[in-house]
Amino acid sequence: MVYLIGGSSHVGKTLLAQKLMERYGVPYVSLDHLKMAFIRTGKTTLSVEDDYEMRYFLWPFVAEWVKTAIENNQNLILEGCYIPDSWQESFDESYLSQIRCVFLVMSEEYLRAHFSDVADYANVIERRKDDHLDLERLIACSKGFKEDCIAADIPYCEITDVFDLEWITDRIAAVLELSNTKHGSKKES
């Protein structure tokens, strides 16, 4: 099974994926690493600032990665803001039955009230170089991802008042149906 966690930048996708890996034993990859590989090798002229364009540049590679994992019966979590709302179009039904997807977003109210917290936790898992957060851009991106999810009927989890990692992890695990799978779970009995 392949689990996709999409959504806006700085909403906690990597932290969530880390928590899911610890809880369920399913490895994860941040698509930021793939982005950096393409940038550093010169395989693209896009930069770290070109998130929207990067999404559509990276997606064909990510889709083939997903297919390969499924063909090899491997479990994997892929997380990043580079998963488009049209992700399902890349797969036929034999693959779709082996993919679960959810997006993570933050409400405008949450971002305005907790912008300093978002900035403080930006490097909790990945070390971001020259990370200049723009509140209005974060708000617009989160709104955009939420609208895309609604239009494409993609499940999403919206953080609206408190960033409760345990609650978010439980909710995302339920949406992804991780709690119903056997992946060498480390959950306590």
mmCIF file of C-alpha atoms in Angstrom, residues 17-122:
data_model
loop_
_atom_site.group_PDB
_atom_site.id
_atom_site.type_symbol
_atom_site.label_atom_id
_atom_site.label_comp_id
_atom_site.label_asym_id
_atom_site.label_seq_id
_atom_site.Cartn_x
_atom_site.Cartn_y
_atom_site.Cartn_z
ATOM 1 C CA ALA A 17 4.807 11.098 8.260
ATOM 2 C CA GLN A 18 7.549 10.596 10.866
ATOM 3 C CA LYS A 19 4.907 9.928 13.527
ATOM 4 C CA LEU A 20 3.076 7.448 11.258
ATOM 5 C CA MET A 21 6.361 5.667 10.512
ATOM 6 C CA GLU A 22 7.103 5.349 14.216
ATOM 7 C CA ARG A 23 3.607 4.106 14.987
ATOM 8 C CA TYR A 24 3.007 1.740 12.041
ATOM 9 C CA GLY A 25 6.476 0.884 10.774
ATOM 10 C CA VAL A 26 5.803 2.149 7.238
ATOM 11 C CA PRO A 27 8.796 4.045 5.825
ATOM 12 C CA TYR A 28 8.294 7.513 4.425
ATOM 13 C CA VAL A 29 10.011 9.811 1.993
ATOM 14 C CA SER A 30 9.729 13.570 1.833
ATOM 15 C CA LEU A 31 9.288 14.683 -1.747
ATOM 16 C CA ASP A 32 11.418 17.701 -0.831
ATOM 17 C CA HIS A 33 14.403 15.342 -1.098
ATOM 18 C CA LEU A 34 13.456 14.379 -4.649
ATOM 19 C CA LYS A 35 12.997 18.065 -5.484
ATOM 20 C CA MET A 36 16.464 18.863 -4.181
ATOM 21 C CA ALA A 37 17.995 15.975 -6.134
ATOM 22 C CA PHE A 38 16.606 17.402 -9.376
ATOM 23 C CA ILE A 39 17.698 20.945 -8.490
ATOM 24 C CA ARG A 40 21.217 19.980 -7.356
ATOM 25 C CA THR A 41 21.890 17.775 -10.388
ATOM 26 C CA GLY A 42 20.724 20.478 -12.776
ATOM 27 C CA LYS A 43 17.964 18.234 -14.165
ATOM 28 C CA THR A 44 15.611 21.199 -13.798
ATOM 29 C CA THR A 45 15.978 24.958 -13.884
ATOM 30 C CA LEU A 46 13.216 25.271 -11.276
ATOM 31 C CA SER A 47 14.245 26.540 -7.856
ATOM 32 C CA VAL A 48 13.100 25.955 -4.294
ATOM 33 C CA GLU A 49 10.776 28.928 -4.755
ATOM 34 C CA ASP A 50 8.889 27.309 -7.647
ATOM 35 C CA ASP A 51 6.617 24.979 -5.652
ATOM 36 C CA TYR A 52 3.650 25.102 -8.038
ATOM 37 C CA GLU A 53 5.711 24.404 -11.154
ATOM 38 C CA MET A 54 7.760 21.804 -9.272
ATOM 39 C CA ARG A 55 4.570 19.887 -8.402
ATOM 40 C CA TYR A 56 3.854 19.195 -12.066
ATOM 41 C CA PHE A 57 7.501 18.614 -12.946
ATOM 42 C CA LEU A 58 7.972 16.018 -10.177
ATOM 43 C CA TRP A 59 4.617 14.274 -10.341
ATOM 44 C CA PRO A 60 5.350 11.976 -13.340
ATOM 45 C CA PHE A 61 8.419 10.652 -11.508
ATOM 46 C CA VAL A 62 6.510 10.277 -8.237
ATOM 47 C CA ALA A 63 3.675 8.426 -9.992
ATOM 48 C CA GLU A 64 6.131 5.900 -11.440
ATOM 49 C CA TRP A 65 7.731 5.536 -7.991
ATOM 50 C CA VAL A 66 4.272 4.753 -6.573
ATOM 51 C CA LYS A 67 3.645 2.152 -9.292
ATOM 52 C CA THR A 68 6.992 0.502 -8.646
ATOM 53 C CA ALA A 69 6.350 0.285 -4.900
ATOM 54 C CA ILE A 70 2.935 -1.279 -5.547
ATOM 55 C CA GLU A 71 4.342 -3.733 -8.112
ATOM 56 C CA ASN A 72 6.920 -4.810 -5.536
ATOM 57 C CA ASN A 73 4.281 -5.111 -2.796
ATOM 58 C CA GLN A 74 6.077 -2.510 -0.687
ATOM 59 C CA ASN A 75 4.453 -0.163 1.781
ATOM 60 C CA LEU A 76 5.490 3.472 1.572
ATOM 61 C CA ILE A 77 4.406 6.913 2.720
ATOM 62 C CA LEU A 78 5.193 9.761 0.320
ATOM 63 C CA GLU A 79 4.626 13.261 1.635
ATOM 64 C CA GLY A 80 4.968 16.679 0.145
ATOM 65 C CA CYS A 81 3.302 19.668 -1.425
ATOM 66 C CA TYR A 82 4.090 18.155 -4.839
ATOM 67 C CA ILE A 83 1.045 15.881 -5.024
ATOM 68 C CA PRO A 84 -1.487 17.407 -7.431
ATOM 69 C CA ASP A 85 -5.241 17.262 -6.976
ATOM 70 C CA SER A 86 -5.374 15.251 -10.211
ATOM 71 C CA TRP A 87 -3.065 12.528 -8.821
ATOM 72 C CA GLN A 88 -5.616 9.750 -9.482
ATOM 73 C CA GLU A 89 -5.437 10.337 -13.244
ATOM 74 C CA SER A 90 -1.939 8.805 -13.247
ATOM 75 C CA PHE A 91 -3.165 5.349 -12.224
ATOM 76 C CA ASP A 92 -5.542 2.672 -13.433
ATOM 77 C CA GLU A 93 -7.821 0.855 -10.991
ATOM 78 C CA SER A 94 -5.292 -1.878 -10.217
ATOM 79 C CA TYR A 95 -2.996 0.781 -8.754
ATOM 80 C CA LEU A 96 -5.707 2.991 -7.257
ATOM 81 C CA SER A 97 -6.889 0.154 -5.050
ATOM 82 C CA GLN A 98 -3.430 0.170 -3.463
ATOM 83 C CA ILE A 99 -3.163 3.929 -2.856
ATOM 84 C CA ARG A 100 -4.608 6.045 -0.059
ATOM 85 C CA CYS A 101 -4.335 9.828 -0.102
ATOM 86 C CA VAL A 102 -5.090 12.651 2.308
ATOM 87 C CA PHE A 103 -4.134 16.311 2.398
ATOM 88 C CA LEU A 104 -3.238 18.408 5.429
ATOM 89 C CA VAL A 105 -4.129 22.112 5.528
ATOM 90 C CA MET A 106 -4.389 24.934 8.041
ATOM 91 C CA SER A 107 -7.217 27.429 8.288
ATOM 92 C CA GLU A 108 -6.569 31.125 7.790
ATOM 93 C CA GLU A 109 -7.602 31.760 11.396
ATOM 94 C CA TYR A 110 -5.126 29.189 12.678
ATOM 95 C CA LEU A 111 -2.290 30.564 10.561
ATOM 96 C CA ARG A 112 -2.953 34.153 11.645
ATOM 97 C CA ALA A 113 -3.147 33.191 15.325
ATOM 98 C CA HIS A 114 -0.187 30.763 15.278
ATOM 99 C CA PHE A 115 2.155 32.076 12.588
ATOM 100 C CA SER A 116 5.073 32.326 15.017
ATOM 101 C CA ASP A 117 4.498 28.685 16.075
ATOM 102 C CA VAL A 118 4.484 27.584 12.441
ATOM 103 C CA ALA A 119 7.781 29.411 11.906
ATOM 104 C CA ASP A 120 9.267 27.986 15.122
ATOM 105 C CA TYR A 121 8.466 24.402 14.071
ATOM 106 C CA ALA A 122 9.531 24.734 10.430
#
